[in-house]
GROMACS .gro file of C-alpha atoms in nm:
model
  270
    1MET     CA    1  -0.559   1.930  -0.437
    2PRO     CA    2  -0.672   1.694  -0.719
    3TYR     CA    3  -0.606   1.394  -0.494
    4ASP     CA    4  -0.622   1.342  -0.121
    5PRO     CA    5  -0.251   1.305  -0.039
    6ASN     CA    6  -0.323   1.095   0.266
    7GLY     CA    7  -0.304   0.722   0.206
    8LEU     CA    8  -0.161   0.727  -0.145
    9PHE     CA    9   0.152   0.532  -0.050
   10THR     CA   10   0.068   0.375   0.284
   11GLY     CA   11   0.303   0.082   0.346
   12ALA     CA   12   0.505   0.149   0.028
   13ALA     CA   13   0.814   0.312   0.181
   14PRO     CA   14   1.041   0.007   0.221
   15TYR     CA   15   0.959  -0.111  -0.131
   16TYR     CA   16   1.009   0.239  -0.270
   17ALA     CA   17   1.354   0.261  -0.112
   18ALA     CA   18   1.457  -0.087  -0.218
   19TYR     CA   19   1.320  -0.111  -0.572
   20ARG     CA   20   1.266   0.234  -0.725
   21PRO     CA   21   1.575   0.326  -0.927
   22GLY     CA   22   1.763   0.632  -0.813
   23TYR     CA   23   1.831   0.924  -1.043
   24PRO     CA   24   2.140   0.923  -1.265
   25PRO     CA   25   2.430   1.138  -1.142
   26GLU     CA   26   2.394   1.361  -1.449
   27VAL     CA   27   2.080   1.510  -1.290
   28PHE     CA   28   2.277   1.646  -0.997
   29THR     CA   29   2.575   1.751  -1.209
   30THR     CA   30   2.341   1.950  -1.432
   31LEU     CA   31   2.177   2.125  -1.137
   32ARG     CA   32   2.511   2.197  -0.971
   33GLU     CA   33   2.653   2.353  -1.286
   34ARG     CA   34   2.336   2.537  -1.391
   35PHE     CA   35   2.278   2.701  -1.052
   36GLY     CA   36   2.631   2.710  -0.912
   37LEU     CA   37   2.533   2.495  -0.617
   38ASP     CA   38   2.799   2.559  -0.353
   39ARG     CA   39   2.635   2.465  -0.021
   40THR     CA   40   2.479   2.809   0.024
   41GLN     CA   41   2.138   2.742  -0.134
   42GLN     CA   42   1.798   2.675   0.025
   43VAL     CA   43   1.588   2.402  -0.137
   44LEU     CA   44   1.231   2.275  -0.096
   45ASP     CA   45   1.177   1.912  -0.202
   46LEU     CA   46   0.804   1.850  -0.237
   47GLY     CA   47   0.689   1.489  -0.222
   48CYS     CA   48   1.035   1.381  -0.112
   49GLY     CA   49   0.943   1.014  -0.062
   50THR     CA   50   1.239   0.817   0.067
   51GLY     CA   51   1.485   1.089  -0.036
   52ARG     CA   52   1.586   0.993  -0.389
   53LEU     CA   53   1.641   1.360  -0.472
   54THR     CA   54   1.677   1.493  -0.119
   55LEU     CA   55   1.987   1.306  -0.005
   56PRO     CA   56   2.209   1.365  -0.310
   57LEU     CA   57   2.104   1.732  -0.325
   58ALA     CA   58   2.180   1.777   0.045
   59LYS     CA   59   2.549   1.734  -0.037
   60LEU     CA   60   2.535   2.033  -0.273
   61VAL     CA   61   2.327   2.292  -0.086
   62ALA     CA   62   2.302   2.453   0.258
   63HIS     CA   63   1.966   2.315   0.366
   64ILE     CA   64   1.668   2.122   0.233
   65HIS     CA   65   1.310   2.136   0.357
   66ALA     CA   66   1.172   1.794   0.263
   67VAL     CA   67   0.793   1.758   0.255
   68ASP     CA   68   0.584   1.443   0.226
   69PRO     CA   69   0.233   1.348   0.344
   70ASP     CA   70   0.335   0.987   0.418
   71SER     CA   71   0.500   0.941   0.757
   72GLY     CA   72   0.648   0.607   0.654
   73MET     CA   73   0.830   0.772   0.363
   74LEU     CA   74   0.966   1.045   0.590
   75ASP     CA   75   1.080   0.797   0.856
   76HIS     CA   76   1.261   0.590   0.596
   77ALA     CA   77   1.425   0.895   0.439
   78ALA     CA   78   1.534   1.032   0.776
   79THR     CA   79   1.690   0.697   0.865
   80LEU     CA   80   1.886   0.692   0.539
   81ALA     CA   81   2.000   1.051   0.595
   82ALA     CA   82   2.119   0.974   0.947
   83ALA     CA   83   2.308   0.668   0.825
   84ALA     CA   84   2.480   0.889   0.567
   85GLY     CA   85   2.568   1.152   0.826
   86ILE     CA   86   2.347   1.417   0.663
   87ASP     CA   87   2.203   1.665   0.913
   88THR     CA   88   2.103   1.955   0.687
   89ILE     CA   89   1.748   1.838   0.613
   90THR     CA   90   1.430   1.940   0.792
   91TRP     CA   91   1.152   1.685   0.749
   92HIS     CA   92   0.792   1.809   0.727
   93HIS     CA   93   0.497   1.573   0.754
   94THR     CA   94   0.249   1.764   0.539
   95ASP     CA   95   0.168   1.829   0.173
   96ALA     CA   96   0.206   2.100  -0.089
   97SER     CA   97  -0.123   2.268   0.002
   98HIS     CA   98   0.004   2.360   0.350
   99LEU     CA   99   0.328   2.544   0.272
  100ALA     CA  100   0.198   2.859   0.440
  101GLU     CA  101   0.209   2.673   0.772
  102LEU     CA  102   0.583   2.605   0.741
  103ASP     CA  103   0.858   2.844   0.841
  104LEU     CA  104   1.029   2.842   0.502
  105PRO     CA  105   1.310   3.073   0.392
  106MET     CA  106   1.324   3.219   0.043
  107LEU     CA  107   1.408   2.931  -0.184
  108ASP     CA  108   1.667   2.888  -0.457
  109LEU     CA  109   1.508   2.570  -0.592
  110THR     CA  110   1.189   2.375  -0.546
  111THR     CA  111   1.220   2.016  -0.662
  112PHE     CA  112   0.973   1.741  -0.745
  113GLY     CA  113   1.067   1.378  -0.809
  114ALA     CA  114   0.769   1.189  -0.956
  115SER     CA  115   0.538   1.394  -0.731
  116PHE     CA  116   0.434   1.702  -0.931
  117HIS     CA  117   0.134   1.526  -1.086
  118TRP     CA  118  -0.023   1.471  -0.743
  119THR     CA  119  -0.053   1.846  -0.680
  120ASP     CA  120  -0.277   2.128  -0.797
  121ARG     CA  121   0.002   2.241  -1.028
  122PRO     CA  122  -0.121   2.588  -1.140
  123SER     CA  123  -0.213   2.692  -0.786
  124LEU     CA  124   0.110   2.557  -0.643
  125LEU     CA  125   0.325   2.733  -0.905
  126ALA     CA  126   0.151   3.063  -0.829
  127ASP     CA  127   0.234   3.013  -0.462
  128LEU     CA  128   0.595   2.921  -0.540
  129ASP     CA  129   0.631   3.243  -0.738
  130HIS     CA  130   0.629   3.422  -0.400
  131ARG     CA  131   0.870   3.178  -0.237
  132ILE     CA  132   1.149   3.133  -0.495
  133VAL     CA  133   1.422   3.393  -0.543
  134PRO     CA  134   1.425   3.581  -0.875
  135ARG     CA  135   1.691   3.359  -1.034
  136GLY     CA  136   1.561   3.041  -0.875
  137ALA     CA  137   1.377   2.755  -1.041
  138VAL     CA  138   1.121   2.481  -1.025
  139VAL     CA  139   1.277   2.143  -1.103
  140VAL     CA  140   1.074   1.837  -1.202
  141VAL     CA  141   1.242   1.497  -1.237
  142SER     CA  142   1.033   1.210  -1.372
  143GLY     CA  143   1.020   0.927  -1.620
  144GLY     CA  144   0.888   1.162  -1.887
  145PRO     CA  145   0.534   1.231  -2.013
  146PRO     CA  146   0.270   0.962  -1.950
  147GLY     CA  147   0.278   0.698  -2.219
  148SER     CA  148   0.622   0.796  -2.346
  149ALA     CA  149   0.815   0.521  -2.167
  150VAL     CA  150   0.899   0.196  -2.341
  151ALA     CA  151   0.699  -0.072  -2.163
  152PRO     CA  152   0.912  -0.363  -2.042
  153PRO     CA  153   0.826  -0.704  -2.188
  154TRP     CA  154   0.673  -0.819  -1.860
  155GLN     CA  155   0.435  -0.523  -1.820
  156ASP     CA  156   0.136  -0.699  -1.974
  157LEU     CA  157   0.179  -0.990  -1.735
  158VAL     CA  158   0.206  -0.762  -1.432
  159THR     CA  159  -0.106  -0.577  -1.541
  160GLU     CA  160  -0.295  -0.903  -1.591
  161VAL     CA  161  -0.212  -1.032  -1.242
  162ARG     CA  162  -0.274  -0.695  -1.076
  163THR     CA  163  -0.612  -0.665  -1.249
  164ALA     CA  164  -0.709  -1.012  -1.129
  165HIS     CA  165  -0.638  -0.909  -0.771
  166LEU     CA  166  -0.729  -0.538  -0.760
  167GLY     CA  167  -0.956  -0.478  -1.058
  168PRO     CA  168  -0.900  -0.278  -1.378
  169ASP     CA  169  -0.904   0.074  -1.232
  170ARG     CA  170  -0.579   0.247  -1.147
  171ARG     CA  171  -0.619   0.301  -0.775
  172ALA     CA  172  -0.496   0.607  -0.585
  173GLY     CA  173  -0.550   0.595  -0.212
  174ALA     CA  174  -0.925   0.561  -0.157
  175GLY     CA  175  -1.001   0.673  -0.513
  176THR     CA  176  -0.874   0.621  -0.866
  177TYR     CA  177  -0.617   0.802  -1.079
  178GLN     CA  178  -0.620   0.952  -1.426
  179HIS     CA  179  -0.322   1.117  -1.590
  180PRO     CA  180  -0.367   1.496  -1.611
  181HIS     CA  181  -0.470   1.633  -1.949
  182LEU     CA  182  -0.175   1.872  -1.969
  183GLY     CA  183   0.186   1.763  -1.939
  184HIS     CA  184   0.422   1.920  -1.688
  185ALA     CA  185   0.595   2.133  -1.952
  186GLU     CA  186   0.263   2.275  -2.071
  187VAL     CA  187   0.157   2.365  -1.717
  188LEU     CA  188   0.494   2.523  -1.644
  189ALA     CA  189   0.483   2.719  -1.971
  190ALA     CA  190   0.159   2.883  -1.854
  191SER     CA  191   0.306   2.969  -1.513
  192PRO     CA  192   0.547   3.238  -1.391
  193PHE     CA  193   0.823   2.979  -1.451
  194SER     CA  194   0.770   2.965  -1.826
  195ASP     CA  195   1.130   2.947  -1.946
  196ILE     CA  196   1.179   2.571  -1.979
  197ASP     CA  197   1.491   2.362  -2.030
  198THR     CA  198   1.446   1.985  -2.065
  199ARG     CA  199   1.719   1.721  -2.046
  200THR     CA  200   1.672   1.348  -2.092
  201TRP     CA  201   1.889   1.048  -2.008
  202THR     CA  202   1.831   0.682  -2.086
  203ARG     CA  203   1.994   0.375  -1.933
  204GLU     CA  204   1.947   0.001  -1.916
  205LEU     CA  205   1.876  -0.133  -1.567
  206ASP     CA  206   1.906  -0.502  -1.486
  207GLY     CA  207   1.677  -0.666  -1.233
  208ASP     CA  208   1.532  -1.002  -1.146
  209ILE     CA  209   1.190  -1.144  -1.070
  210ASP     CA  210   1.207  -1.047  -0.703
  211SER     CA  211   1.285  -0.684  -0.791
  212VAL     CA  212   0.999  -0.664  -1.041
  213VAL     CA  213   0.757  -0.806  -0.784
  214GLY     CA  214   0.885  -0.579  -0.507
  215LEU     CA  215   0.859  -0.275  -0.731
  216GLN     CA  216   0.483  -0.320  -0.761
  217PHE     CA  217   0.437  -0.247  -0.391
  218SER     CA  218   0.605   0.093  -0.438
  219TYR     CA  219   0.325   0.220  -0.663
  220SER     CA  220   0.015   0.401  -0.539
  221TYR     CA  221  -0.209   0.164  -0.734
  222SER     CA  222  -0.063  -0.154  -0.582
  223ALA     CA  223   0.080  -0.035  -0.250
  224PRO     CA  224   0.032  -0.278   0.039
  225SER     CA  225  -0.263  -0.071   0.167
  226GLN     CA  226  -0.458  -0.143  -0.154
  227PHE     CA  227  -0.503  -0.506  -0.053
  228ALA     CA  228  -0.773  -0.619   0.186
  229ASP     CA  229  -0.519  -0.763   0.427
  230GLU     CA  230  -0.172  -0.915   0.444
  231LYS     CA  231  -0.296  -1.250   0.317
  232ALA     CA  232  -0.439  -1.085   0.005
  233ARG     CA  233  -0.113  -0.899  -0.052
  234ALA     CA  234   0.085  -1.222  -0.013
  235ARG     CA  235  -0.141  -1.402  -0.264
  236PHE     CA  236  -0.075  -1.130  -0.520
  237GLU     CA  237   0.298  -1.156  -0.457
  238THR     CA  238   0.290  -1.535  -0.495
  239ASP     CA  239   0.081  -1.526  -0.812
  240LEU     CA  240   0.292  -1.258  -0.977
  241HIS     CA  241   0.616  -1.433  -0.888
  242ALA     CA  242   0.484  -1.760  -1.032
  243ALA     CA  243   0.359  -1.595  -1.352
  244LEU     CA  244   0.692  -1.420  -1.414
  245THR     CA  245   0.886  -1.738  -1.340
  246ASP     CA  246   0.671  -1.937  -1.582
  247ARG     CA  247   0.739  -1.689  -1.862
  248PHE     CA  248   1.100  -1.588  -1.803
  249GLY     CA  249   1.255  -1.862  -1.590
  250THR     CA  250   1.377  -1.867  -1.231
  251ASP     CA  251   1.712  -1.696  -1.283
  252ALA     CA  252   1.609  -1.451  -1.554
  253VAL     CA  253   1.785  -1.117  -1.582
  254LEU     CA  254   1.510  -0.866  -1.657
  255THR     CA  255   1.649  -0.558  -1.830
  256GLU     CA  256   1.439  -0.241  -1.847
  257HIS     CA  257   1.496   0.062  -2.067
  258HIS     CA  258   1.468   0.349  -1.821
  259THR     CA  259   1.426   0.718  -1.904
  260THR     CA  260   1.484   1.013  -1.673
  261GLU     CA  261   1.354   1.354  -1.775
  262LEU     CA  262   1.474   1.670  -1.601
  263ILE     CA  263   1.266   1.986  -1.646
  264ILE     CA  264   1.421   2.311  -1.524
  265ALA     CA  265   1.168   2.594  -1.523
  266THR     CA  266   1.273   2.952  -1.453
  267ARG     CA  267   1.116   3.294  -1.492
  268PRO     CA  268   1.186   3.460  -1.828
  269THR     CA  269   1.474   3.704  -1.816
  270ARG     CA  270   1.378   4.065  -1.868
   0.00000   0.00000   0.00000
């Protein structure tokens, strides 16, 4: 594993659920139509978080095995699933390097939502080649390649305040993070799942200052656990709120251009 999965998102679950945007419905329509999802399929959702992919997919397939190394994420996701009356998900508190320890069926799909980059991608894809049915797929849903997103007009201010409180390095658990050299599509192209179909959707999402501040605690590099204590976290929250208010005004509507990229990777047809 390139990163220790333990501690990456400690304390982030409620912020993740409240402030991370869900995926557009076109993602699930595309998967349903492409794979004929009819509630008979078996799915593995790796790095499921609070269930952004898991819960909508659960309505389309027979069963989902949802895996995440953060117990807070799993607890939050399971609570949301129970509230929605969904009982076709098995929750696994582990990470992608321990799949052999799980009693998994043969899989129709393995999905990743903003989690693929945390794994040892080549090794994991080789393992999944033995777990996914011949016409199955690896599905990666993200915001697109690193650096491709249009930065919102408040990003520089957020970075300035975060750097003042946490330093210039992009933190990741007890270490730091660097984007991988190869993009997801390049890694998939060199794997058994080398037939790649990419779809992209863009939308404008409106928020406010509270949502921008709350969103920061959903990231690995500024999760609550990255601060020395609750007082330090509260000072960051206060300072960021004040800085955003000074620039944009108390009742500002903050609109972000948001991109969702869907990569469907299958084995080449023979």
